[in-house]
mmCIF file of C-alpha atoms and ligand atoms in Angstrom:
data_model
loop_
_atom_site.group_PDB
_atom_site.id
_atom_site.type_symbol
_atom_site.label_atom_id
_atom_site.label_comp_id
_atom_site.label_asym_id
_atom_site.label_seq_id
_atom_site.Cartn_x
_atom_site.Cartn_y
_atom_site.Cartn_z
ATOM 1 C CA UNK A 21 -12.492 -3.318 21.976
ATOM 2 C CA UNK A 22 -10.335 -4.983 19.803
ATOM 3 C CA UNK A 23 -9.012 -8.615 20.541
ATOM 4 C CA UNK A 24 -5.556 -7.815 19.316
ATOM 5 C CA UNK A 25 -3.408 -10.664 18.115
ATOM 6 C CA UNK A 26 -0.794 -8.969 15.560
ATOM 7 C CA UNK A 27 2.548 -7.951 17.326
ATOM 8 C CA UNK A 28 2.734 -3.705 16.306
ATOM 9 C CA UNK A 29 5.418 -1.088 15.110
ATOM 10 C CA UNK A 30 5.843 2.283 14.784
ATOM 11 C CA UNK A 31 5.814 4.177 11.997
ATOM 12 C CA UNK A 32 9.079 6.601 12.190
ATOM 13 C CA UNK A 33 11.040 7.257 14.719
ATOM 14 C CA UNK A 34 7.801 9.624 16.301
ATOM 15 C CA UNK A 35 5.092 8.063 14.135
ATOM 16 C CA UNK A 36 1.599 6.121 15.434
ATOM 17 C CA UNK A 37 2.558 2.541 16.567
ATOM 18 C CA UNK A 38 -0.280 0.229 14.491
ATOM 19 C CA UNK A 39 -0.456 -3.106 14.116
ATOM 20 C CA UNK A 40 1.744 -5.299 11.937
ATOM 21 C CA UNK A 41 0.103 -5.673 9.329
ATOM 22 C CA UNK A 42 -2.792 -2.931 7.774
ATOM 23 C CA UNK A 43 -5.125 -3.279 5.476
ATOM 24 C CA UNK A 44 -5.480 -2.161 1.990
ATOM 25 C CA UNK A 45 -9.059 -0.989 1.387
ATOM 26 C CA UNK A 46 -8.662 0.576 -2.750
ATOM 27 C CA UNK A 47 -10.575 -2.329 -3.918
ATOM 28 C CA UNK A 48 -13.576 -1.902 -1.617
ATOM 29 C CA UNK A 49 -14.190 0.662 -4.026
ATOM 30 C CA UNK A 50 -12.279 0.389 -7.741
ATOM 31 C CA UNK A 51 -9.821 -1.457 -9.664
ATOM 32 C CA UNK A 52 -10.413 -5.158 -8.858
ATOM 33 C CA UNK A 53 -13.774 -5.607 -9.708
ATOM 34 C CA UNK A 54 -17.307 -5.679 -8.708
ATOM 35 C CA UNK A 55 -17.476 -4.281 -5.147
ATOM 36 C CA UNK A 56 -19.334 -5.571 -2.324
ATOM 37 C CA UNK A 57 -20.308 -3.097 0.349
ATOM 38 C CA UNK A 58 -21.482 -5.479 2.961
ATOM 39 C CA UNK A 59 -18.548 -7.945 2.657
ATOM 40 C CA UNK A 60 -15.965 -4.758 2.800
ATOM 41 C CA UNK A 61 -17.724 -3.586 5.525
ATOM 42 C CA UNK A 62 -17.537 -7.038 7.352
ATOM 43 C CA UNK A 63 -13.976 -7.419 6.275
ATOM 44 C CA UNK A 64 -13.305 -3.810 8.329
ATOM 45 C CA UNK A 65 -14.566 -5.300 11.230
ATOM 46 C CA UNK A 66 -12.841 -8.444 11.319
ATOM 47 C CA UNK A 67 -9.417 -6.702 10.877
ATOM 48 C CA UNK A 68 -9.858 -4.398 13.723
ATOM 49 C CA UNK A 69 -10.562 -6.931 15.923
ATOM 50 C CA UNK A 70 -7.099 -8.730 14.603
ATOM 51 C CA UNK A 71 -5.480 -5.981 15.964
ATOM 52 C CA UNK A 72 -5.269 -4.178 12.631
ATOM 53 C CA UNK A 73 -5.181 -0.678 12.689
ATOM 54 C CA UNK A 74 -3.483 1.021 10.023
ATOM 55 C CA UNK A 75 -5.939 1.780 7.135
ATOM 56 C CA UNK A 76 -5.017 3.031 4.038
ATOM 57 C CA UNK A 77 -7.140 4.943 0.956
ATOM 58 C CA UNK A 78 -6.757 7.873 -1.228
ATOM 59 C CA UNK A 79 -8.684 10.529 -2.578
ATOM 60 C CA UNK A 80 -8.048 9.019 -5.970
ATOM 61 C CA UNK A 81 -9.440 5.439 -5.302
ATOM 62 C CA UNK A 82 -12.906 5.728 -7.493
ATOM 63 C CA UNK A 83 -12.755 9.269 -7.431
ATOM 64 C CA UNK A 84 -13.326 10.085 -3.193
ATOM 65 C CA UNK A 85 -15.741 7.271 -2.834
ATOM 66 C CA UNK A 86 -13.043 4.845 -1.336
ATOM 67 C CA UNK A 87 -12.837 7.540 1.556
ATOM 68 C CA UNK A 88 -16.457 8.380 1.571
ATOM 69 C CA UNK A 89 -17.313 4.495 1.611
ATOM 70 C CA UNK A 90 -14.636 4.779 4.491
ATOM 71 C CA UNK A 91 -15.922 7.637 6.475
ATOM 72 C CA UNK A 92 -18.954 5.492 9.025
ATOM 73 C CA UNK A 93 -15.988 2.823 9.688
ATOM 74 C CA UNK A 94 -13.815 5.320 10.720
ATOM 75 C CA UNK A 95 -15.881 7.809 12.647
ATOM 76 C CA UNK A 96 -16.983 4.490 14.938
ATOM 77 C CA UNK A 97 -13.839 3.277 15.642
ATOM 78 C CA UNK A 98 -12.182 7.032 15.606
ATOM 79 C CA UNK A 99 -9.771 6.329 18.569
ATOM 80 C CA UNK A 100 -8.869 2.521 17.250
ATOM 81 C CA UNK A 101 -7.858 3.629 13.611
ATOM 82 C CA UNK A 102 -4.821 5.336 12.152
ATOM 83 C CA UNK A 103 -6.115 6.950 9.004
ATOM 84 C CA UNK A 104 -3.689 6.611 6.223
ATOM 85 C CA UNK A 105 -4.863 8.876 2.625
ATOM 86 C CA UNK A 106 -3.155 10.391 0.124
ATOM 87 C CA UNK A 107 -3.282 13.505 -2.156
ATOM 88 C CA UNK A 108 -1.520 13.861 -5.828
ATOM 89 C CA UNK A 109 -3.008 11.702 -8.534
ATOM 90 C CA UNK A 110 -6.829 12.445 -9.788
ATOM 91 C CA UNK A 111 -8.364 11.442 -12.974
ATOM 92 C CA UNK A 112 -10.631 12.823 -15.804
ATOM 93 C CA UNK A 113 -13.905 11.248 -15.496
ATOM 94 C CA UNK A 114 -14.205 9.873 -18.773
ATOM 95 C CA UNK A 115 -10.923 8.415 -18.524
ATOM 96 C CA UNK A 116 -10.496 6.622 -15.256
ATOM 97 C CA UNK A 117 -6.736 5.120 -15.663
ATOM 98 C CA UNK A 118 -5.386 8.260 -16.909
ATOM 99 C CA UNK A 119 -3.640 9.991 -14.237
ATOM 100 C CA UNK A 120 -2.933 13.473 -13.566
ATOM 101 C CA UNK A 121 -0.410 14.201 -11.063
ATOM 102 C CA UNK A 122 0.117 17.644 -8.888
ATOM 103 C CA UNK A 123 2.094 18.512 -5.583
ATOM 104 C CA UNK A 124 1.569 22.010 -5.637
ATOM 105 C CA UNK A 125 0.461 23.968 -2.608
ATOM 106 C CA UNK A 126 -3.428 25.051 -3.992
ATOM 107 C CA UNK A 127 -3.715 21.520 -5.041
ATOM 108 C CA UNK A 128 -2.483 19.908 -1.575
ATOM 109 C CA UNK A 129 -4.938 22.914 0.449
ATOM 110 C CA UNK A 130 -7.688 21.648 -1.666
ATOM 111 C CA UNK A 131 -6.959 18.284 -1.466
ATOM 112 C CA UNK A 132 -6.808 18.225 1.913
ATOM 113 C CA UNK A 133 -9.828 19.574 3.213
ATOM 114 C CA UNK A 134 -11.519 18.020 0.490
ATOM 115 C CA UNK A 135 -10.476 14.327 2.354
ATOM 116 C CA UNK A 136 -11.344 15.751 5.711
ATOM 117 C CA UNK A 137 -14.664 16.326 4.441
ATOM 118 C CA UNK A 138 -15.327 13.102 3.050
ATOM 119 C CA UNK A 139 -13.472 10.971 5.943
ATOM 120 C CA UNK A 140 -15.777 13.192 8.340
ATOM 121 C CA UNK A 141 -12.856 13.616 10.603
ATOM 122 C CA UNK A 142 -10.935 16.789 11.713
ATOM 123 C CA UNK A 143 -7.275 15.539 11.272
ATOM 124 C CA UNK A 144 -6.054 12.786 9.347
ATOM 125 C CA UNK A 145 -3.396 10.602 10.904
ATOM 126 C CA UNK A 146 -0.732 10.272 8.246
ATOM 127 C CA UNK A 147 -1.293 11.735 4.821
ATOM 128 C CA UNK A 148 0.637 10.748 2.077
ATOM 129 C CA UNK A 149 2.163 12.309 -1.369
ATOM 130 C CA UNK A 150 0.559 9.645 -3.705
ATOM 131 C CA UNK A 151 2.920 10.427 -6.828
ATOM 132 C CA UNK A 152 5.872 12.734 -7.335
ATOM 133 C CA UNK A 153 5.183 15.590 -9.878
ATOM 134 C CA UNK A 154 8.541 16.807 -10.585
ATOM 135 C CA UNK A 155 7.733 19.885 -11.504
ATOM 136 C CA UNK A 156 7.518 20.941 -8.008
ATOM 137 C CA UNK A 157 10.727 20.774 -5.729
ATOM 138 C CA UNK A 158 10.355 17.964 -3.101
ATOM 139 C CA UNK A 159 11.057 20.306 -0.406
ATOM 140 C CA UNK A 160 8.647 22.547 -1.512
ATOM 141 C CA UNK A 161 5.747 19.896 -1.629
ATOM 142 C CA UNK A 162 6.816 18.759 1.916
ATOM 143 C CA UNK A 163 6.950 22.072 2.919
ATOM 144 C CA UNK A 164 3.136 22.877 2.829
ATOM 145 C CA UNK A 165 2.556 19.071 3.894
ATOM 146 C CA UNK A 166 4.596 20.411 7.559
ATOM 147 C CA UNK A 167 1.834 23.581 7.210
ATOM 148 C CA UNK A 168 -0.701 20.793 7.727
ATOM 149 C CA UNK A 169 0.884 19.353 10.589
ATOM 150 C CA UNK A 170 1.722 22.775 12.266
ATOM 151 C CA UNK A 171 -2.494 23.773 11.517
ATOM 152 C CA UNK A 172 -3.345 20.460 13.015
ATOM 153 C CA UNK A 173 -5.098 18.783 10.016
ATOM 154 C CA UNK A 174 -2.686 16.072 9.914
ATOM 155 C CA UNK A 175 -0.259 14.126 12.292
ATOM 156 C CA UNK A 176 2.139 12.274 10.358
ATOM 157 C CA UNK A 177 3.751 12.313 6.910
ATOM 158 C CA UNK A 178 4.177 9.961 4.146
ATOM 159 C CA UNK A 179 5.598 9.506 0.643
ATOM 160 C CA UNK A 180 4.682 7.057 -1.910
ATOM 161 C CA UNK A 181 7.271 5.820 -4.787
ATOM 162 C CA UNK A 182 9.685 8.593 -4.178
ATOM 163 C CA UNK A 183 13.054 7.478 -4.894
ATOM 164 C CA UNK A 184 16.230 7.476 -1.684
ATOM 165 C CA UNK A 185 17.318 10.926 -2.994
ATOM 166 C CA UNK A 186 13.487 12.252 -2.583
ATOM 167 C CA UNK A 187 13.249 10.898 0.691
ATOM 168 C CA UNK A 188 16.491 12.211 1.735
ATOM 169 C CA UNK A 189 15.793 15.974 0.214
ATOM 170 C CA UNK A 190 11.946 15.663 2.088
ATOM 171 C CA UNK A 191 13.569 14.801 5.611
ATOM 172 C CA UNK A 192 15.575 18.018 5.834
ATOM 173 C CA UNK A 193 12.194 19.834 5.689
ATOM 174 C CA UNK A 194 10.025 17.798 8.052
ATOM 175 C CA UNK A 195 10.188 13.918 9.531
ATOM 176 C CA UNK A 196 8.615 11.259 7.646
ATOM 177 C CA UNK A 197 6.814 8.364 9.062
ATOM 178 C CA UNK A 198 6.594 6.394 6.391
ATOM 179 C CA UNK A 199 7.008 5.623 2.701
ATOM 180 C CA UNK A 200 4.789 3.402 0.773
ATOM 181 C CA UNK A 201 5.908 1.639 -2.453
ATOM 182 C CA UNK A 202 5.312 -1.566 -4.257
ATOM 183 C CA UNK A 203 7.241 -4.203 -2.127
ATOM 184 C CA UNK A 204 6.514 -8.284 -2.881
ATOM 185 C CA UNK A 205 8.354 -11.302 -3.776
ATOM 186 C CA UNK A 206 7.424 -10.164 -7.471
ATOM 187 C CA UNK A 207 8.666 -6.485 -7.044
ATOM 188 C CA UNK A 208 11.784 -5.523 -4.775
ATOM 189 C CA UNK A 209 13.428 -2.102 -7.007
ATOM 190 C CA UNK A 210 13.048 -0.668 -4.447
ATOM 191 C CA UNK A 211 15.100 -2.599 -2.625
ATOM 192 C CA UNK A 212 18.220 -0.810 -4.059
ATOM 193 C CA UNK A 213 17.584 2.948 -3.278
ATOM 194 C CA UNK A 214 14.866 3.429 -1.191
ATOM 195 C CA UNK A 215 14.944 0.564 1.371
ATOM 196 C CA UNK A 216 18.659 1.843 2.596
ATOM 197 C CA UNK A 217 17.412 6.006 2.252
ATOM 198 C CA UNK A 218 14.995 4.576 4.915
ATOM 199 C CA UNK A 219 16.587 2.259 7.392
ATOM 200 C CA UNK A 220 19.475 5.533 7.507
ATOM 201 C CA UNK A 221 16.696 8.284 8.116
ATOM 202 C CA UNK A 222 13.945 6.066 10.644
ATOM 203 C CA UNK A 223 11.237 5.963 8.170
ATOM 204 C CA UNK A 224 8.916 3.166 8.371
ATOM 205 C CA UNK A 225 8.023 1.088 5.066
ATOM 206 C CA UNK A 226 4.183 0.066 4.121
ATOM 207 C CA UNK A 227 4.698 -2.612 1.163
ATOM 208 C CA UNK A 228 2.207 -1.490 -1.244
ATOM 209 C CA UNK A 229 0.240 -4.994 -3.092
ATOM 210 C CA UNK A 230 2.656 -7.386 -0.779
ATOM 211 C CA UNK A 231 0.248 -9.863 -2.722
ATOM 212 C CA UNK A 232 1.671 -8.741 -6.219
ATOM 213 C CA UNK A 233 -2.473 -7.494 -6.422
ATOM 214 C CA UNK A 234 -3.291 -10.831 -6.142
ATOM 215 C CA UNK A 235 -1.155 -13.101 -8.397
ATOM 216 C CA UNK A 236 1.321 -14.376 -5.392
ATOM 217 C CA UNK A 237 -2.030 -15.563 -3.893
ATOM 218 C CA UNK A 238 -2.480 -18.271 -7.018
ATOM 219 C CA UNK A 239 -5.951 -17.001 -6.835
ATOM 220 C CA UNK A 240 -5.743 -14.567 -10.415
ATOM 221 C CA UNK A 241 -3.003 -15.208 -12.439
ATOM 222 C CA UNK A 242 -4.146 -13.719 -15.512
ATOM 223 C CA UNK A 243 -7.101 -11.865 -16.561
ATOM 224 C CA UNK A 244 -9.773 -14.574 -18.205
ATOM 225 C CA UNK A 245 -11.751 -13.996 -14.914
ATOM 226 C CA UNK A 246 -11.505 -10.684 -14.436
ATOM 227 C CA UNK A 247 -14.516 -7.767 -14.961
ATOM 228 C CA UNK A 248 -13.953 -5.644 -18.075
ATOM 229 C CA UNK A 249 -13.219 -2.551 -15.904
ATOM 230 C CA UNK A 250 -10.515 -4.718 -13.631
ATOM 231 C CA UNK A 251 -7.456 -2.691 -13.491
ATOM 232 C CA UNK A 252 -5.131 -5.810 -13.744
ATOM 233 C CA UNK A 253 -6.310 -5.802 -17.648
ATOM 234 C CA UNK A 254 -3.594 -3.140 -17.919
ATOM 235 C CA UNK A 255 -0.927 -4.645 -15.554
ATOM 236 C CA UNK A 256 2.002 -6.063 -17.751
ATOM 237 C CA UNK A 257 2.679 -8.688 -15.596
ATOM 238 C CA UNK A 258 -0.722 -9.837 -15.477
ATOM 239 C CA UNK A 259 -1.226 -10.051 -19.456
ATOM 240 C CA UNK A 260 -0.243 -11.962 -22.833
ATOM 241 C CA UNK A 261 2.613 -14.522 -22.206
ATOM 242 C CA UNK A 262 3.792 -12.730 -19.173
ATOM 243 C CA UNK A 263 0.857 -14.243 -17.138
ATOM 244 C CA UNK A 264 1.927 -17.882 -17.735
ATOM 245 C CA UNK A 265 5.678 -16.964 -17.278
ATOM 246 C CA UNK A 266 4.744 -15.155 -13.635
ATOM 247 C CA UNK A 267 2.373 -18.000 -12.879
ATOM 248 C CA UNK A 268 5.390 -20.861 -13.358
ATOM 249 C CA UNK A 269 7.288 -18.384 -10.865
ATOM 250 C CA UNK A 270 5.192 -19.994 -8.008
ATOM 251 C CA UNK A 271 5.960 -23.358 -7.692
ATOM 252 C CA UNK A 272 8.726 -22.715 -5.049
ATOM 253 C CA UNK A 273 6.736 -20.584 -2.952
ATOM 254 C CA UNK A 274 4.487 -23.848 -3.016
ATOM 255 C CA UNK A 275 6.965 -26.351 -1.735
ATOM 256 C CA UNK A 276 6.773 -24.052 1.265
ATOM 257 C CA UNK A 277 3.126 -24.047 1.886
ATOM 258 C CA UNK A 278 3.232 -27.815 3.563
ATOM 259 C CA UNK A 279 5.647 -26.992 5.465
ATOM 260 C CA UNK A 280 4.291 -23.881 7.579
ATOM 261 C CA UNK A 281 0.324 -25.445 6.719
ATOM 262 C CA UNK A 282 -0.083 -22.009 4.952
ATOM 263 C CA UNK A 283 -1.941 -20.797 2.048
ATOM 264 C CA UNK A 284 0.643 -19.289 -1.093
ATOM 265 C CA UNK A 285 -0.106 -15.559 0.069
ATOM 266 C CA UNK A 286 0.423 -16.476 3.271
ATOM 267 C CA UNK A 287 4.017 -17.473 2.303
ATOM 268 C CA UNK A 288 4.199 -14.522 -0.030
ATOM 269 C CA UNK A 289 3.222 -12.092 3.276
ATOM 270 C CA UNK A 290 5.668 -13.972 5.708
ATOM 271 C CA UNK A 291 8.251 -12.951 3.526
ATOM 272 C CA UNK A 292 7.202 -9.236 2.887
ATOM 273 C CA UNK A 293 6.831 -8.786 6.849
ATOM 274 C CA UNK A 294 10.677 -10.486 7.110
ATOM 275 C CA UNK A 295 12.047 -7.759 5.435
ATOM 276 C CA UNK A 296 11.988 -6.099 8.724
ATOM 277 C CA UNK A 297 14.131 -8.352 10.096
ATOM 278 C CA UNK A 298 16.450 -8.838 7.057
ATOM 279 C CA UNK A 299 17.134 -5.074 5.955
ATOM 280 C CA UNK A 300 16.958 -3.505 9.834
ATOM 281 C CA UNK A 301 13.663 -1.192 9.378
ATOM 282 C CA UNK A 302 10.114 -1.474 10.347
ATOM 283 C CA UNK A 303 8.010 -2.832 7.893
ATOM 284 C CA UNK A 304 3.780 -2.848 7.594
ATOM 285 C CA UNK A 305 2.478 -4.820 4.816
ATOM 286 C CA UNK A 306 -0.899 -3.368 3.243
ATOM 287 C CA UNK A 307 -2.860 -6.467 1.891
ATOM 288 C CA UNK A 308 -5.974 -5.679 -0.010
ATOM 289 C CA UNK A 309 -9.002 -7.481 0.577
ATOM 290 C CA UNK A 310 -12.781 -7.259 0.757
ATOM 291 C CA UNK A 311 -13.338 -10.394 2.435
ATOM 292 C CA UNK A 312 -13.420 -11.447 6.161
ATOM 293 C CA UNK A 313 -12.095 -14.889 5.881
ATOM 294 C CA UNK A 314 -9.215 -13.123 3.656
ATOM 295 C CA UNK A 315 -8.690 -10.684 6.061
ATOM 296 C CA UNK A 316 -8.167 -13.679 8.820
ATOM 297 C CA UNK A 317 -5.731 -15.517 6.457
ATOM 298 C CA UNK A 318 -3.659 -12.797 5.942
ATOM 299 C CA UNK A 319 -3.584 -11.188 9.422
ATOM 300 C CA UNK A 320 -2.521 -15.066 10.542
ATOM 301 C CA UNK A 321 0.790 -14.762 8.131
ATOM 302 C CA UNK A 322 2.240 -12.483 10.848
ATOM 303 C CA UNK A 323 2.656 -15.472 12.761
ATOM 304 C CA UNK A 324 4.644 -17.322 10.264
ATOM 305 C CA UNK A 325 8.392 -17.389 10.183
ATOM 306 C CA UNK A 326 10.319 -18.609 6.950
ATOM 307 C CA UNK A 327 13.552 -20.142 7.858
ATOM 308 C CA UNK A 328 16.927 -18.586 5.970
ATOM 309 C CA UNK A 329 17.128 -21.679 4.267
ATOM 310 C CA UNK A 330 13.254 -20.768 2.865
ATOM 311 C CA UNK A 331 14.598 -17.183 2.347
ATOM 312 C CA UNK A 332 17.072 -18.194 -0.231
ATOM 313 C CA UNK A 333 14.685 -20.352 -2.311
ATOM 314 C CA UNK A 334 12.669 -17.564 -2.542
ATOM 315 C CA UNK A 335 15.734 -15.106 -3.637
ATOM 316 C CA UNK A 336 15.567 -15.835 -7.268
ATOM 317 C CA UNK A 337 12.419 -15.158 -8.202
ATOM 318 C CA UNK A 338 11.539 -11.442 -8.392
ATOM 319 C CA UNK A 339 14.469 -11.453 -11.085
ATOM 320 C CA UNK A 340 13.017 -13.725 -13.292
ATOM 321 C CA UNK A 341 9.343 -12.083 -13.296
ATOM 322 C CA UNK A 342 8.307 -11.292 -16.668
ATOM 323 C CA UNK A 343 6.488 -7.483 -17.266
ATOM 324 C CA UNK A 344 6.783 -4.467 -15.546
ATOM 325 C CA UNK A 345 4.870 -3.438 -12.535
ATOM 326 C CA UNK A 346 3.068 -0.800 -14.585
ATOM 327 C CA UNK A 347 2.531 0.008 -17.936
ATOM 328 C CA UNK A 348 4.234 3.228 -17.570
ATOM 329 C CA UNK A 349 7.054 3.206 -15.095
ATOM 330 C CA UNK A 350 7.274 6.487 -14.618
ATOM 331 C CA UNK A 351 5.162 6.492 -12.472
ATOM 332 C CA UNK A 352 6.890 4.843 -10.250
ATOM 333 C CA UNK A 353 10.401 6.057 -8.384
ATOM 334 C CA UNK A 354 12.316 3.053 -10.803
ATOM 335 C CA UNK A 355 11.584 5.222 -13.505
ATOM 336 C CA UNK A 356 13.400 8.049 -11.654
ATOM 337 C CA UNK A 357 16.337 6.346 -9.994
HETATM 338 N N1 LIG B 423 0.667 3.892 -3.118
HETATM 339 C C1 LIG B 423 0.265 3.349 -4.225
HETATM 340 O O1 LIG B 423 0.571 3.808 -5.319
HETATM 341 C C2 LIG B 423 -0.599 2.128 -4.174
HETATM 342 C C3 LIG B 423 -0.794 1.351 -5.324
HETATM 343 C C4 LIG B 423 -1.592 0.213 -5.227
HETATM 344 C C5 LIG B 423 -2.195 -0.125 -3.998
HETATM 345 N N2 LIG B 423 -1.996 0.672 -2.911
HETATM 346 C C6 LIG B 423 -2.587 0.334 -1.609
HETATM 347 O O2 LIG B 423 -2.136 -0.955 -1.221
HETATM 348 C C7 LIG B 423 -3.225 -1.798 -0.917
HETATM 349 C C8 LIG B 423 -2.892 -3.249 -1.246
HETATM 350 O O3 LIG B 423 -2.454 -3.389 -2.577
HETATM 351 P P1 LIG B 423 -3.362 -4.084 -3.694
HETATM 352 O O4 LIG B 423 -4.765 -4.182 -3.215
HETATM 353 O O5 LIG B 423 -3.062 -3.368 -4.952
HETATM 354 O O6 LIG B 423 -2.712 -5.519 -3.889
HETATM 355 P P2 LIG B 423 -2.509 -6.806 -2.980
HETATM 356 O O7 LIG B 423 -2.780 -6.504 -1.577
HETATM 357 O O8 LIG B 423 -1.204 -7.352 -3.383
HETATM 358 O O9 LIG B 423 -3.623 -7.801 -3.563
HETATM 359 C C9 LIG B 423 -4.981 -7.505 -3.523
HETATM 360 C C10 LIG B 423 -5.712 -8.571 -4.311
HETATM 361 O O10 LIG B 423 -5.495 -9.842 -3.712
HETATM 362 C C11 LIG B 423 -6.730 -10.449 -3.362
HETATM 363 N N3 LIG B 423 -6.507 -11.121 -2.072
HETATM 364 C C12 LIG B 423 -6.211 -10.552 -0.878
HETATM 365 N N4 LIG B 423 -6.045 -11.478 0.061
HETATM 366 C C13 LIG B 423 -6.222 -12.669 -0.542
HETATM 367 C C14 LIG B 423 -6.172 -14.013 -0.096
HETATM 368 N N5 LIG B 423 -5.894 -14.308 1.176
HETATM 369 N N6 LIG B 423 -6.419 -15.010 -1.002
HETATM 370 C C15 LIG B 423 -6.675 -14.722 -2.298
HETATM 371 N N7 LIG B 423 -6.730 -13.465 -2.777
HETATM 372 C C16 LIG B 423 -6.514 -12.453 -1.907
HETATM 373 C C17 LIG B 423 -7.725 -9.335 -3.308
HETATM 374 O O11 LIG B 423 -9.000 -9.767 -3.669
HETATM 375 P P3 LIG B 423 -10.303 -9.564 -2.690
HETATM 376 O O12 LIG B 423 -10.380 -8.121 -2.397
HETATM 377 O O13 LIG B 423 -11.414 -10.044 -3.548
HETATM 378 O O14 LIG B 423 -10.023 -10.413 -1.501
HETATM 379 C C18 LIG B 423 -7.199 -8.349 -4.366
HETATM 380 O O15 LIG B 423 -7.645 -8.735 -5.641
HETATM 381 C C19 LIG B 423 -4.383 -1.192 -1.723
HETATM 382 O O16 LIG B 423 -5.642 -1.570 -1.209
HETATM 383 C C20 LIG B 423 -4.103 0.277 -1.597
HETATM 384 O O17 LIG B 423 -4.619 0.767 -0.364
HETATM 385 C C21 LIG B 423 -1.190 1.774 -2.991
#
């Protein structure tokens, strides 16, 4: 049973309705540090009993063992959970931040059943292309992902960091429920292209790291803390003078916490989840955490209305953040647009 306390959405115009707000589970098992397998399994819990439903992996988070670490969670609460994963991006194993990307159709077959396996589920609930190889037609790529639908190993489609164009050329193949793409007070691009491509077609957005992967949250604000093997050691914005820059950046997210009696992400969530309201389209933040008293905080920033006056104070800052969101941005749909 879960004691739900999040309002929901819907994902597209035909997609799952989940709560408000899902939850991130990457760093349960790589890129932010040590994990903890008790507290991530605690923290799964908790958020389904917040109403949380929407959970979201990939094959590529540590290599299948974010969905295999996944998999008991799941098969427990099979009817409760919307399964979000995603196919595209794998590494070399001696090279764990290099990135290979493919959307071809033997690639996607594999991939696929290769999820199902480790999720221990027969369908997955809405599958995602991770990373655009554009070497493969859109259409085509979406094309084999409807094949899935039609064969019953998935329900609903999704697209990550594909630019408005993308998402436009995919819909005339097959309804998508929702893209997923970097979306905070430090990162709005997509804001531009995407965002409108979206509201027009009745695609849902899921804000990828609506805690700009921690920073917004004061909690990490540069990388003196951080385990060797911490992907944030190779996040521009997290690095060198950029981290003190970024870290000036929250002082007027602060004057806000009195006000609402909120922590700094919860201020930083509020305003993710406002977008809704403020470009017409549903939106369903995606924080990442591994810890149940994080999980509570976060779920409780659904509750939290900033004021247009609070809005606008916030407006400046994404502008003035210092460092790319990646390294490389092609790998993002920026570097496309
Ligand atoms: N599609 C894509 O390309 C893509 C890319 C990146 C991420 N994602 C997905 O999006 C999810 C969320 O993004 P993200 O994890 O990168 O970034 P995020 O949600 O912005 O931030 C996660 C970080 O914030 C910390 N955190 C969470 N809640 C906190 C709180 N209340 N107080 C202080 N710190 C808090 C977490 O630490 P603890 O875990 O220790 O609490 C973690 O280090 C991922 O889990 C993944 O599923 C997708």
């Amino acid at each position: 049973m879960t004691d739900s306390n999040i309002p929901t959405a819907r994902l597209g115009g035909d997609g799952p309705e989940v709560g408000v707000q899902g939850l991130g589970c990457m760093g349960m098992s790589w890129a932010y540090g040590p994990v903890d397998t008790d507290a991530s399994r605690a923290t799964l819990e908790r958020a389904l009993e917040l109403g949380v439903t929407l959970y979201d992996t990939a094959d590529a988070y540590g290599a299948g063992d974010n969905e295999r670490f996944l998999a008991p969670f799941f098969q427990a609460h099979r009817d409760e959970v919307v399964i979000a994963t995603k196919f595209a991006l794998s590494s070399p194993p001696d090279a764990p931040f290099r990135r290979i990307i493919r959307n071809d159709a033997p690639y996607i077959r594999e991939s696929v059943e290769a999820s199902l396996r480790r999720l221990g589920v027969d369908v997955i609930d809405l599958y995602y292309m991770h990373r655009r190889d554009v070497n493969v037609p859109i259409e085509e790529t979406v094309g084999v992902m409807a094949d899935l639908v039609r064969e019953g190993k998935v329900k609903h489609l999704g697209l990550s960091e594909v630019t408005g164009d993308e998402l436009r050329a995919a819909r005339t193949v097959h309804p998508i429920a929702a893209v997923q793409s970097e979306w905070s007070l430090f990162s709005r691009d997509i804001e531009a292209g995407v965002v409108p491509a979206a509201r027009e077609l009745g695609v849902a957005l899921v804000p990828y790291s609506p805690l700009g992967r921690g920073f917004l949250t004061g909690a990490v604000t540069g990388t003196d803390t951080l385990a060797a093997d911490d992907f944030r050691h190779r996040q521009p914005r997290f690095t060198g003078d950029n981290a003190a820059a970024n870290a000036a950046l929250l002082d007027p997210v602060r004057t806000l916490v009195e006000a609402h009696d909120a922590t700094l992400g919860q201020i930083a969530l509020a305003w993710v989840q406002q977008r809704a309201q403020v470009h017409g389209l549903p939106v369903v933040p995606i924080p990442g955490t591994r810890k149940p008293a994080r999980v509570e905080e976060n779920t409780a920033a659904t509750r939290i209305v900033l004021t247009d006056a609070e809005l606008s104070l916030l407006e400046p800052i994404a502008e003035k953040v210092a460092g790319d969101r990646y390294a490389d941005m092609t790998f993002t749909s920026a570097g496309r647009e």
